[in-house]
CSV table of C-alpha atoms in Angstrom, one decimal:
chain,number,residue,atom,x,y,z
Z,1,MET,CA,10.3,67.2,61.1
Z,2,LEU,CA,12.9,68.7,58.9
Z,3,ARG,CA,10.6,69.8,56.4
Z,4,ALA,CA,8.4,71.6,59.0
Z,5,GLN,CA,11.8,73.3,60.2
Z,6,THR,CA,12.7,74.2,56.6
Z,7,ILE,CA,9.0,75.5,56.0
Z,8,ALA,CA,9.0,77.2,59.1
Z,9,SER,CA,12.2,79.0,58.2
Z,10,GLN,CA,10.9,79.9,54.8
Z,11,CYS,CA,7.7,81.0,56.5
Z,12,ARG,CA,9.8,83.4,58.8
Z,13,LYS,CA,11.5,84.8,55.8
Z,14,LEU,CA,8.3,85.4,53.6
Z,15,ALA,CA,6.7,87.0,56.6
Z,16,THR,CA,9.4,89.2,57.5
Z,17,THR,CA,9.6,90.3,54.0
Z,18,ILE,CA,5.6,90.9,53.8
Z,19,VAL,CA,5.8,93.1,57.1
Z,20,VAL,CA,8.9,95.0,56.0
Z,21,CYS,CA,7.3,95.9,52.6
Z,22,ALA,CA,4.0,96.9,54.2
Z,23,THR,CA,5.9,98.9,56.8
Z,24,ALA,CA,8.0,100.6,54.0
Z,25,PHE,CA,4.7,101.3,51.9
Z,26,VAL,CA,3.0,102.6,54.9
Z,27,LEU,CA,5.8,104.9,55.7
Z,28,ARG,CA,6.8,106.1,52.2
Z,29,PRO,CA,7.2,109.9,51.7
Z,30,GLU,CA,4.0,111.7,50.9
Z,31,PRO,CA,2.9,115.3,50.7
Z,32,LEU,CA,1.5,116.6,53.8
Z,33,GLN,CA,-2.0,116.3,54.2
Z,34,ALA,CA,-4.5,119.2,54.9
Z,35,ASP,CA,-5.1,118.3,58.7
Z,36,ALA,CA,-1.3,117.8,59.1
Z,37,SER,CA,-1.1,121.7,59.6
Z,38,THR,CA,-2.6,121.5,63.0
Z,39,GLY,CA,0.5,119.4,64.2
Z,40,THR,CA,-1.8,117.2,66.7
Z,41,TRP,CA,-0.5,114.0,68.0
Z,42,THR,CA,-3.5,111.7,69.3
Z,43,GLY,CA,-3.6,108.5,70.9
Z,44,GLN,CA,-4.4,106.7,74.0
Z,45,VAL,CA,-2.7,104.8,77.0
Z,46,THR,CA,-4.2,101.6,78.6
Z,47,ALA,CA,-3.4,99.5,81.4
Z,48,HIS,CA,-5.3,96.6,82.4
Z,49,GLY,CA,-4.9,93.4,84.8
Z,50,ASN,CA,-6.5,90.2,83.4
Z,51,TYR,CA,-7.5,87.4,85.4
Z,52,TYR,CA,-8.6,83.7,84.4
Z,53,LEU,CA,-9.4,80.9,87.1
Z,54,GLU,CA,-10.5,77.4,86.7
Z,55,THR,CA,-10.4,74.5,88.7
Z,56,SER,CA,-6.8,73.6,87.7
Z,57,THR,CA,-5.2,76.9,86.2
Z,58,ARG,CA,-5.0,80.5,87.1
Z,59,VAL,CA,-3.8,83.1,85.0
Z,60,ILE,CA,-2.8,86.7,86.1
Z,61,MET,CA,-2.0,89.0,83.0
Z,62,PRO,CA,-1.1,92.6,83.3
Z,63,ASP,CA,-1.1,94.3,79.7
Z,64,PHE,CA,0.1,97.8,79.0
Z,65,ALA,CA,-0.6,99.5,75.3
Z,66,VAL,CA,0.4,102.9,73.7
Z,67,GLU,CA,-1.6,103.8,70.5
Z,68,VAL,CA,-0.5,107.1,68.6
Z,69,GLU,CA,-1.7,108.9,65.5
Z,70,THR,CA,0.7,111.3,64.0
Z,71,PRO,CA,-0.8,114.6,62.4
Z,72,SER,CA,-0.2,112.9,58.8
Z,73,GLY,CA,-2.3,110.0,59.8
Z,74,LEU,CA,0.4,107.4,60.5
Z,75,ARG,CA,-0.8,105.1,63.4
Z,76,LEU,CA,1.7,103.3,65.7
Z,77,GLY,CA,1.0,101.0,68.3
Z,78,ALA,CA,3.0,99.0,70.9
Z,79,ASP,CA,1.8,96.8,73.7
Z,80,TYR,CA,3.3,94.4,76.2
Z,81,LEU,CA,2.0,91.8,78.4
Z,82,ILE,CA,3.2,89.2,81.0
Z,83,ASP,CA,1.1,86.0,81.5
Z,84,VAL,CA,1.7,84.5,85.2
Z,85,ILE,CA,0.3,81.1,84.7
Z,86,THR,CA,-0.2,78.9,87.8
Z,87,SER,CA,-1.2,75.5,86.9
Z,88,ALA,CA,-1.8,71.8,88.1
Z,89,SER,CA,-3.6,71.3,85.2
Z,90,ILE,CA,-4.0,68.0,83.0
Z,91,ALA,CA,-2.8,70.1,80.1
Z,92,SER,CA,0.6,71.3,81.7
Z,93,GLY,CA,1.5,67.6,82.4
Z,94,VAL,CA,1.8,67.9,86.1
Z,95,THR,CA,0.5,64.8,87.8
Z,96,GLU,CA,1.1,65.6,91.5
Z,97,ASP,CA,-0.5,68.4,93.3
Z,98,ASP,CA,2.4,70.8,93.2
Z,99,LEU,CA,1.5,74.0,91.8
Z,100,HIS,CA,3.6,75.0,88.5
Z,101,THR,CA,3.9,78.7,87.8
Z,102,GLU,CA,5.1,79.8,84.3
Z,103,LEU,CA,5.9,83.2,82.9
Z,104,ARG,CA,4.9,84.1,79.4
Z,105,HIS,CA,6.2,87.5,78.1
Z,106,ALA,CA,4.8,89.0,74.8
Z,107,ALA,CA,5.3,92.2,72.7
Z,108,ARG,CA,3.4,93.7,69.8
Z,109,VAL,CA,4.2,96.5,67.5
Z,110,SER,CA,2.0,97.7,64.7
Z,111,VAL,CA,1.9,100.6,62.0
Z,112,GLY,CA,-0.8,101.6,59.8
Z,113,LYS,CA,-2.3,104.3,57.7
Z,114,GLU,CA,-5.2,105.1,55.5
Z,115,LEU,CA,-4.0,105.9,52.1
Z,116,ASP,CA,-5.9,107.6,49.1
Z,117,VAL,CA,-5.8,105.5,46.0
Z,118,ASP,CA,-7.3,107.5,43.1
Z,119,GLY,CA,-9.9,108.9,45.5
Z,120,THR,CA,-10.6,105.6,47.3
Z,121,PRO,CA,-9.5,104.9,50.9
Z,122,LEU,CA,-7.3,102.2,51.4
Z,123,ASP,CA,-6.4,101.3,55.0
Z,124,VAL,CA,-3.1,99.3,55.5
Z,125,SER,CA,-1.3,98.0,58.4
Z,126,ALA,CA,1.1,95.8,59.4
Z,127,PHE,CA,2.1,93.9,62.9
Z,128,ALA,CA,4.4,91.6,64.5
Z,129,THR,CA,4.0,89.8,67.8
Z,130,PHE,CA,6.6,87.9,69.8
Z,131,SER,CA,6.0,85.7,72.8
Z,132,ILE,CA,8.3,83.5,74.9
Z,133,GLU,CA,8.0,81.3,77.8
Z,134,PRO,CA,10.1,78.6,79.2
Z,135,ASP,CA,8.5,75.8,76.9
Z,136,TYR,CA,7.1,77.8,73.9
Z,137,GLN,CA,8.3,80.6,71.5
Z,138,SER,CA,6.0,82.1,69.0
Z,139,TRP,CA,6.2,84.8,66.3
Z,140,ILE,CA,3.3,86.1,64.4
Z,141,PHE,CA,3.5,88.4,61.6
Z,142,GLY,CA,0.7,89.9,59.6
Z,143,ALA,CA,-0.6,92.7,57.5
Z,144,THR,CA,-4.2,94.0,56.8
Z,145,SER,CA,-5.8,96.1,54.4
Z,146,ALA,CA,-9.2,97.6,54.1
Z,147,LEU,CA,-10.8,99.2,50.9
Z,148,SER,CA,-13.7,101.5,51.3
Z,149,LEU,CA,-16.0,101.8,48.6
Z,150,ASN,CA,-19.3,103.6,48.0
Z,151,GLU,CA,-18.6,106.3,50.4
Z,152,ARG,CA,-17.7,103.9,52.8
Z,153,ASN,CA,-20.9,102.0,52.9
Z,154,THR,CA,-19.1,98.9,51.6
Z,155,VAL,CA,-15.6,98.0,53.1
Z,156,LEU,CA,-13.7,94.9,51.6
Z,157,GLN,CA,-10.8,93.5,54.2
Z,158,LEU,CA,-8.1,91.3,53.7
Z,159,ARG,CA,-5.7,89.8,56.5
Z,160,VAL,CA,-2.8,87.5,56.1
Z,161,SER,CA,-0.7,86.4,59.1
Z,162,GLY,CA,1.9,83.9,59.3
Z,163,VAL,CA,3.0,82.0,62.6
Z,164,SER,CA,6.1,80.3,63.5
Z,165,ASP,CA,6.2,78.4,66.8
Z,166,THR,CA,9.0,76.4,68.7
Z,167,VAL,CA,7.8,74.2,71.3
Z,168,TYR,CA,9.9,72.9,74.0
Z,169,ASN,CA,9.7,70.8,76.9
Z,170,ASN,CA,10.5,71.7,80.5
Z,171,ILE,CA,11.3,67.9,81.6
Z,172,ASN,CA,13.3,67.2,78.4
Z,173,PRO,CA,16.1,69.7,77.6
Z,174,THR,CA,16.6,68.1,74.3
Z,175,PHE,CA,12.8,68.4,73.1
Z,176,GLU,CA,12.5,71.0,70.5
Z,177,GLU,CA,9.8,70.7,67.7
Z,178,PRO,CA,8.8,73.6,65.2
Z,179,MET,CA,5.2,74.6,64.2
Z,180,TRP,CA,4.3,77.3,61.3
Z,181,GLY,CA,0.9,78.3,60.1
Z,182,LEU,CA,-0.7,80.7,57.7
Z,183,THR,CA,-4.1,82.4,58.1
Z,184,THR,CA,-5.8,84.3,55.4
Z,185,ARG,CA,-9.2,86.2,56.3
Z,186,PHE,CA,-11.5,88.1,53.7
Z,187,GLY,CA,-14.3,90.1,55.0
Z,188,VAL,CA,-17.1,92.4,53.8
Z,189,GLU,CA,-18.6,95.1,55.9
Z,190,GLN,CA,-21.9,96.6,54.3
Z,191,VAL,CA,-24.1,99.5,55.8
Z,192,LEU,CA,-27.2,98.4,55.5
Z,193,ASN,CA,-29.1,101.6,56.4
Z,194,ARG,CA,-28.6,104.6,58.9
Z,195,ARG,CA,-28.8,102.2,62.1
Z,196,MET,CA,-27.7,98.5,60.7
Z,197,LEU,CA,-24.4,97.3,59.7
Z,198,LEU,CA,-23.7,93.8,58.6
Z,199,ALA,CA,-20.3,92.0,58.5
Z,200,LEU,CA,-19.5,88.8,56.8
Z,201,ALA,CA,-16.0,86.9,56.8
Z,202,TYR,CA,-14.3,83.8,55.9
Z,203,GLN,CA,-11.0,82.5,57.2
Z,204,TYR,CA,-8.6,79.7,56.2
Z,205,ASP,CA,-5.8,78.3,58.7
Z,206,HIS,CA,-3.1,76.1,57.6
Z,207,LEU,CA,-1.1,74.5,60.4
Z,208,ASP,CA,2.0,72.4,60.0
Z,209,GLY,CA,4.4,70.9,62.6
Z,210,PHE,CA,4.2,69.7,66.2
Z,211,LEU,CA,0.5,70.4,67.0
Z,212,SER,CA,0.4,67.9,70.1
Z,213,ASN,CA,1.0,68.8,73.7
Z,214,PRO,CA,4.5,67.6,74.8
Z,215,TYR,CA,3.5,66.9,78.2
Z,216,ARG,CA,0.1,65.0,77.7
Z,217,VAL,CA,-0.2,61.3,77.4
Z,218,ALA,CA,-3.0,58.9,76.3
Z,219,LEU,CA,-3.7,55.5,77.2
Z,220,ARG,CA,-3.6,52.8,74.6
Z,221,GLY,CA,-5.2,49.9,76.4
Z,222,PRO,CA,-3.5,49.9,79.9
Z,223,LEU,CA,-0.4,51.9,78.5
Z,224,PRO,CA,0.5,55.5,78.3
Z,225,PHE,CA,1.7,56.9,75.0
Z,226,PRO,CA,2.8,60.5,74.4
Z,227,GLU,CA,0.0,62.5,72.6
Z,228,ALA,CA,0.5,62.5,68.9
Z,229,HIS,CA,-1.8,64.7,66.9
Z,230,PRO,CA,-1.8,64.8,63.2
Z,231,GLU,CA,1.0,67.1,62.0
Z,232,GLN,CA,-1.4,69.2,59.7
Z,233,ARG,CA,-4.6,70.8,60.1
Z,234,ASN,CA,-6.7,72.8,57.7
Z,235,ARG,CA,-9.5,75.2,59.4
Z,236,HIS,CA,-12.3,76.9,57.7
Z,237,THR,CA,-14.3,79.2,59.7
Z,238,ALA,CA,-17.2,81.7,58.3
Z,239,ASP,CA,-18.6,84.5,60.6
Z,240,ALA,CA,-21.2,86.9,60.4
Z,241,ARG,CA,-22.1,89.9,62.6
Z,242,LEU,CA,-25.3,92.2,62.6
Z,243,GLN,CA,-25.4,95.5,64.5
Z,244,ILE,CA,-28.5,97.4,65.1
Z,245,TYR,CA,-28.4,100.6,66.7
Z,246,PHE,CA,-31.4,101.8,68.9
Z,247,PRO,CA,-31.9,105.6,69.7
Z,248,ARG,CA,-34.2,105.1,72.7
Z,249,PRO,CA,-32.6,104.1,74.9
Z,250,HIS,CA,-29.1,104.8,73.5
Z,251,SER,CA,-28.0,101.2,72.9
Z,252,SER,CA,-27.2,98.8,70.1
Z,253,LEU,CA,-27.5,94.8,69.5
Z,254,HIS,CA,-24.8,92.9,68.2
Z,255,LEU,CA,-25.9,89.5,66.8
Z,256,MET,CA,-22.9,87.2,65.9
Z,257,TYR,CA,-22.7,83.6,64.3
Z,258,SER,CA,-19.8,81.5,63.6
Z,259,ALA,CA,-19.4,78.2,61.9
Z,260,TYR,CA,-16.3,76.0,61.8
Z,261,LEU,CA,-15.0,72.9,60.2
Z,262,ASP,CA,-11.8,71.5,60.0
Z,263,ASP,CA,-9.9,68.2,58.5
Z,264,TRP,CA,-9.7,66.7,62.1
Z,265,ASP,CA,-13.4,66.2,62.0
Z,266,VAL,CA,-14.1,69.1,64.5
Z,267,ALA,CA,-17.3,71.1,63.5
Z,268,ALA,CA,-18.6,73.8,65.6
Z,269,ILE,CA,-21.0,76.5,65.5
Z,270,SER,CA,-21.1,79.6,68.0
Z,271,PRO,CA,-23.9,82.1,68.1
Z,272,GLU,CA,-23.5,84.9,70.4
Z,273,VAL,CA,-25.2,88.3,71.3
Z,274,ARG,CA,-24.1,91.4,72.7
Z,275,TYR,CA,-26.1,94.3,73.9
Z,276,PHE,CA,-24.5,97.6,74.6
Z,277,MET,CA,-26.2,100.3,76.4
Z,278,HIS,CA,-25.4,104.0,77.4
Z,279,PHE,CA,-27.1,105.0,80.5
Z,280,THR,CA,-25.2,108.4,80.4
Z,281,PRO,CA,-22.4,110.0,78.3
Z,282,TRP,CA,-20.2,108.5,81.1
Z,283,PHE,CA,-21.4,105.2,81.8
Z,284,MET,CA,-21.8,102.3,79.4
Z,285,THR,CA,-22.4,98.7,79.8
Z,286,ARG,CA,-22.2,95.6,77.7
Z,287,LEU,CA,-24.2,92.4,78.3
Z,288,ARG,CA,-22.9,89.2,76.5
Z,289,TYR,CA,-24.1,85.8,76.0
Z,290,ARG,CA,-22.2,83.2,73.8
Z,291,TYR,CA,-23.0,79.4,73.2
Z,292,TYR,CA,-20.4,77.2,71.5
Z,293,THR,CA,-20.8,73.5,70.6
Z,294,GLN,CA,-18.4,71.2,68.7
Z,295,THR,CA,-18.0,67.5,67.7
Z,296,GLN,CA,-15.1,65.3,68.5
Z,297,SER,CA,-12.1,64.7,66.4
Z,298,TYR,CA,-11.8,61.7,64.4
Z,299,PHE,CA,-9.0,60.3,66.7
Z,300,CYS,CA,-10.5,61.2,70.0
Z,301,CYS,CA,-10.3,59.9,72.7
Z,302,ASN,CA,-8.8,57.4,75.5
Z,303,GLY,CA,-9.8,53.8,75.3
Z,304,ASP,CA,-10.7,53.7,71.6
Z,305,TYR,CA,-7.0,52.9,70.5
Z,306,PRO,CA,-5.6,49.6,69.1
Z,307,THR,CA,-3.5,47.9,71.4
Z,308,LEU,CA,-1.2,46.8,68.7
Z,309,ALA,CA,2.5,47.7,69.1
Z,310,GLU,CA,2.7,48.7,65.5
Z,311,TYR,CA,-0.1,51.2,65.7
Z,312,ASP,CA,1.3,54.8,64.9
Z,313,GLY,CA,-1.8,56.7,64.3
Z,314,PRO,CA,-2.7,59.7,65.9
Z,315,ILE,CA,-3.7,59.6,69.6
Z,316,THR,CA,-5.0,62.4,72.3
Z,317,ASN,CA,-6.2,63.0,75.5
Z,318,ASP,CA,-6.9,66.5,74.7
Z,319,PRO,CA,-10.2,67.7,76.4
Z,320,LYS,CA,-10.5,70.1,73.2
Z,321,MET,CA,-10.6,67.1,70.9
Z,322,THR,CA,-13.9,65.8,72.7
Z,323,GLU,CA,-17.5,66.7,72.0
Z,324,HIS,CA,-18.4,69.4,74.4
Z,325,HIS,CA,-20.2,72.6,74.5
Z,326,THR,CA,-19.5,76.0,76.4
Z,327,GLN,CA,-21.4,79.1,77.5
Z,328,LEU,CA,-20.2,82.4,78.4
Z,329,ILE,CA,-22.3,85.0,80.2
Z,330,GLY,CA,-20.7,88.4,80.7
Z,331,LEU,CA,-20.8,91.9,81.9
Z,332,ARG,CA,-18.6,94.8,81.0
Z,333,MET,CA,-19.0,98.5,82.4
Z,334,GLU,CA,-17.0,101.5,81.3
Z,335,VAL,CA,-17.1,104.8,83.5
Z,336,GLY,CA,-15.7,108.1,82.2
Z,337,LEU,CA,-14.4,110.7,84.7
Z,338,GLY,CA,-15.7,113.6,82.6
Z,339,THR,CA,-17.7,114.8,85.3
Z,340,LEU,CA,-14.5,115.7,87.2
Z,341,GLN,CA,-13.9,118.5,84.5
Z,342,ASP,CA,-13.6,122.0,86.2
Z,343,THR,CA,-13.0,120.4,89.8
Z,344,VAL,CA,-9.8,119.8,91.8
Z,345,PHE,CA,-9.7,116.5,89.9
Z,346,ASP,CA,-9.7,118.1,86.4
Z,347,PHE,CA,-6.5,116.5,85.5
Z,348,ALA,CA,-8.4,113.1,85.3
Z,349,LYS,CA,-11.2,114.1,83.1
Z,350,ASP,CA,-10.3,112.2,80.5
Z,351,VAL,CA,-9.7,108.9,82.3
Z,352,TRP,CA,-12.1,106.2,81.4
Z,353,LEU,CA,-12.4,103.1,83.9
Z,354,GLU,CA,-13.1,99.5,82.4
Z,355,GLY,CA,-14.3,96.5,84.2
Z,356,THR,CA,-15.2,93.1,82.3
Z,357,PHE,CA,-16.6,89.8,84.3
Z,358,ASP,CA,-17.4,86.7,82.3
Z,359,ARG,CA,-18.6,83.4,83.9
Z,360,TYR,CA,-17.4,80.5,81.4
Z,361,LEU,CA,-19.2,77.1,81.6
Z,362,ASN,CA,-17.5,74.3,79.9
Z,363,THR,CA,-18.6,70.5,79.8
Z,364,ASN,CA,-15.2,69.2,78.8
Z,365,ALA,CA,-12.5,68.0,81.5
Z,366,PHE,CA,-11.2,71.9,81.9
Z,367,GLY,CA,-14.3,72.5,83.5
Z,368,ASN,CA,-16.0,76.0,84.6
Z,369,ALA,CA,-13.9,79.3,84.8
Z,370,TRP,CA,-14.0,82.9,85.9
Z,371,ILE,CA,-12.5,85.6,83.3
Z,372,ALA,CA,-12.2,89.1,84.4
Z,373,GLN,CA,-10.3,92.4,83.5
Z,374,LEU,CA,-9.9,95.8,85.4
Z,375,GLY,CA,-8.1,98.7,84.2
Z,376,GLY,CA,-8.3,102.0,82.3
Z,377,ARG,CA,-7.2,104.3,79.6
Z,378,VAL,CA,-6.4,107.7,79.2
Z,379,PRO,CA,-6.8,109.5,75.6
Z,380,PHE,CA,-4.4,112.3,74.7
Y,1,LEU,CA,-23.7,73.0,55.0
Y,2,SER,CA,-26.7,73.7,57.2
Y,3,HIS,CA,-24.4,75.4,59.8
Y,4,LEU,CA,-23.6,78.0,57.4
Y,5,LEU,CA,-27.3,78.6,56.7
Y,6,PRO,CA,-27.5,81.7,59.1
Y,7,VAL,CA,-24.5,83.0,57.3
Y,8,LEU,CA,-26.2,82.7,53.9
Y,9,LEU,CA,-29.6,84.3,55.2
Y,10,ALA,CA,-27.6,87.2,56.4
Y,11,LEU,CA,-25.8,87.4,53.1
Y,12,ALA,CA,-29.1,87.7,51.3
Y,13,ALA,CA,-30.5,89.9,53.7
Y,14,THR,CA,-27.6,92.3,52.8
Y,15,LEU,CA,-28.1,92.0,49.1
Y,16,ALA,CA,-32.0,92.5,49.6
Y,17,GLY,CA,-32.0,95.4,52.1
Y,18,CYS,CA,-29.0,97.7,51.9
Y,19,ALA,CA,-29.4,101.3,51.1
Y,20,HIS,CA,-26.9,104.0,50.4
Y,21,VAL,CA,-26.2,106.1,53.6
Y,22,ALA,CA,-24.2,109.2,53.0
Y,23,PRO,CA,-21.7,110.4,55.4
Y,24,TYR,CA,-23.3,113.0,57.1
Y,25,GLU,CA,-26.2,110.3,58.0
Y,26,ARG,CA,-23.8,108.0,59.7
Y,27,GLU,CA,-23.8,109.7,63.1
Y,28,GLU,CA,-25.6,106.7,64.8
Y,29,LEU,CA,-23.4,104.1,63.2
Y,30,ALA,CA,-20.3,106.0,64.7
Y,31,CYS,CA,-21.6,105.5,68.2
Y,32,ASP,CA,-19.4,104.0,70.6
Y,33,CYS,CA,-21.9,101.1,71.2
Y,34,MET,CA,-21.6,100.2,67.4
Y,35,THR,CA,-18.1,100.4,67.0
Y,36,SER,CA,-17.0,98.9,70.3
Y,37,PRO,CA,-13.5,100.1,69.8
Y,38,ARG,CA,-12.2,99.5,73.3
Y,39,THR,CA,-12.8,96.0,73.9
Y,40,GLY,CA,-10.0,94.7,71.7
Y,41,GLN,CA,-7.6,93.8,74.5
Y,42,TYR,CA,-10.0,92.2,76.4
Y,43,ASP,CA,-11.1,90.3,73.4
Y,44,THR,CA,-7.8,89.2,72.9
Y,45,PHE,CA,-7.2,87.8,76.3
Y,46,GLU,CA,-10.4,86.0,76.4
Y,47,GLY,CA,-10.0,84.5,72.8
Y,48,HIS,CA,-6.4,83.3,74.0
Y,49,ALA,CA,-8.1,81.8,77.0
Y,50,ARG,CA,-10.9,80.0,74.9
Y,51,SER,CA,-8.5,78.8,72.3
Y,52,SER,CA,-6.9,76.7,75.0
Y,53,ARG,CA,-10.0,75.2,75.8
Y,54,GLU,CA,-11.9,74.8,72.7
Y,55,GLY,CA,-10.9,72.9,69.8
Y,56,ALA,CA,-12.3,75.3,67.0
Y,57,SER,CA,-10.9,78.7,68.2
Y,58,ALA,CA,-9.1,80.2,65.0
Y,59,THR,CA,-5.4,80.8,65.2
Y,60,GLY,CA,-3.4,83.5,64.0
Y,61,TRP,CA,-4.7,86.4,66.4
Y,62,SER,CA,-2.9,85.5,69.8
Y,63,ALA,CA,0.7,84.2,70.6
Y,64,GLY,CA,2.1,81.6,72.8
Y,65,GLY,CA,1.2,78.1,74.1
Y,66,GLY,CA,0.2,79.3,77.5
Y,67,CYS,CA,-0.8,76.5,79.7
Y,68,GLY,CA,-0.6,73.7,77.2
Y,69,CYS,CA,-2.6,75.3,74.7
Y,70,ASN,CA,-2.0,72.6,71.9
C-alpha cells in the first residue's frame, strides 16, 4: 500500500508537470494569425440530462459544458456534472432493501490549439478532470497531440493520461486506499478516398493499487471474505473504425471493432455499427448496434476458492469478472430550430435539441438497463 | 490473435486502397454524419456506465467510481 501511495504521489506530480508544460506550450506568445483580424470568438454551450436505469441502480446526471475558440485559434473548454446515484446494488454493498443515494461531482477543463510546425499542422491539447463522491476521489490528467500529414490525409494521434484515485468506505471511516493508472493511446486516421475514412488505434493501460470494491464480499466455502482483486492490471486494446459516406440518402455508415486482452485473463471483442442519416438539414438520426462478449478472469468466481485459512490469493464476486455478453441498441435524434429564422422565435434559430435512447442487454448479474439523454446546444 | 484479424485486415485495406484526396475534395468527409462531433458527452456518460458493467472497458477516459465501478 505504501508503494502504491508513493507511486500515486509521483504520478500526480508527473501528470501536473505534463499538463502545465502542455498548457504553457499551447499558451505561449505567437504572432497573430491572418484570421485573427476578424476578432470573432466562436463556441457553444450545451446542457444535458442523462439517465441510467437498471434493476438495482438508477443514475440521473445533469451536465453543462462550454467550449470557446478564440480568434487566435485557442480552444478552451469547461464542463461540470453531478451524478445522483440511487442504488441497492450488489456493487454498492447494500444488503437490505433500503435505497442508498450518493452524489458525485465532476469538473473538467481543457485547453488546446493547432500549431504550425514548419508547415505541418500539429494539434495539441491538455485536460484535467476532478471527480469526488463520499467514497471515491479521482484525478485524471492528460495531453493529446495530432500530427496531420500529407495535406491532412493522414493524422497520427498520441494521447497520454494519468489517473490518481483514492477509494474510501462509507461504513469504515479509517479505510483509505490509493489507485493510480497510466494510459497511452496511439492512433492513425487515414483518408481512403473522397468518401471513406479509416481509423486504427492501440491503447495500453496500467493500473496499480486498490482495484477491488471495498463493499463487495465473496464466499470462500461457507464464509464471506472481502473482495480482493490483484493490485496490478495491464490492459491492451486495439480498435478500428471504418466510416463510409453515402450521398443518397445523405448518410454515413460507421463500422467499428475492438479487441481487448489483459493479464487477469479477461479477453473481449466488441463489434459495433452506427448509421447516421440526415433527413433534412435540421433533422438527423443515428441508429446503433453494439455487441460485446468477454471471458472470465482467472480468479473468478464464487464457490471456486480454497477453504484453507492460509489462502490469500485473489477472490471476487464481481459480475464484471464473469463470462458474459452484452448488446446495445440505440437511437439518437438531433433537431435544429433553424426553420424558426425570420419568425418571432428567431432568437432560437441556432438551437439544436438532442435525444438519445439506448437499450442495454446484459447477461451478467447486473441485468438489463435503459440509457438515455435529453438536452440541447447553442452555438455562438 | 484471431480477435485482431479484423483490425489487421482493415490495416491491409488501408495500405492497399488509399488515394490522395485534396482539401477541396473533402466536402463529404466533413459532413456532420462523418465527424459526429456532438456525441462526445453522451459517449462519455454511456462509456462510464458500461465501464462499471463490463470487465474490458478501457480506463483513462472518465473519472469516478460511481455505483461501485471497481
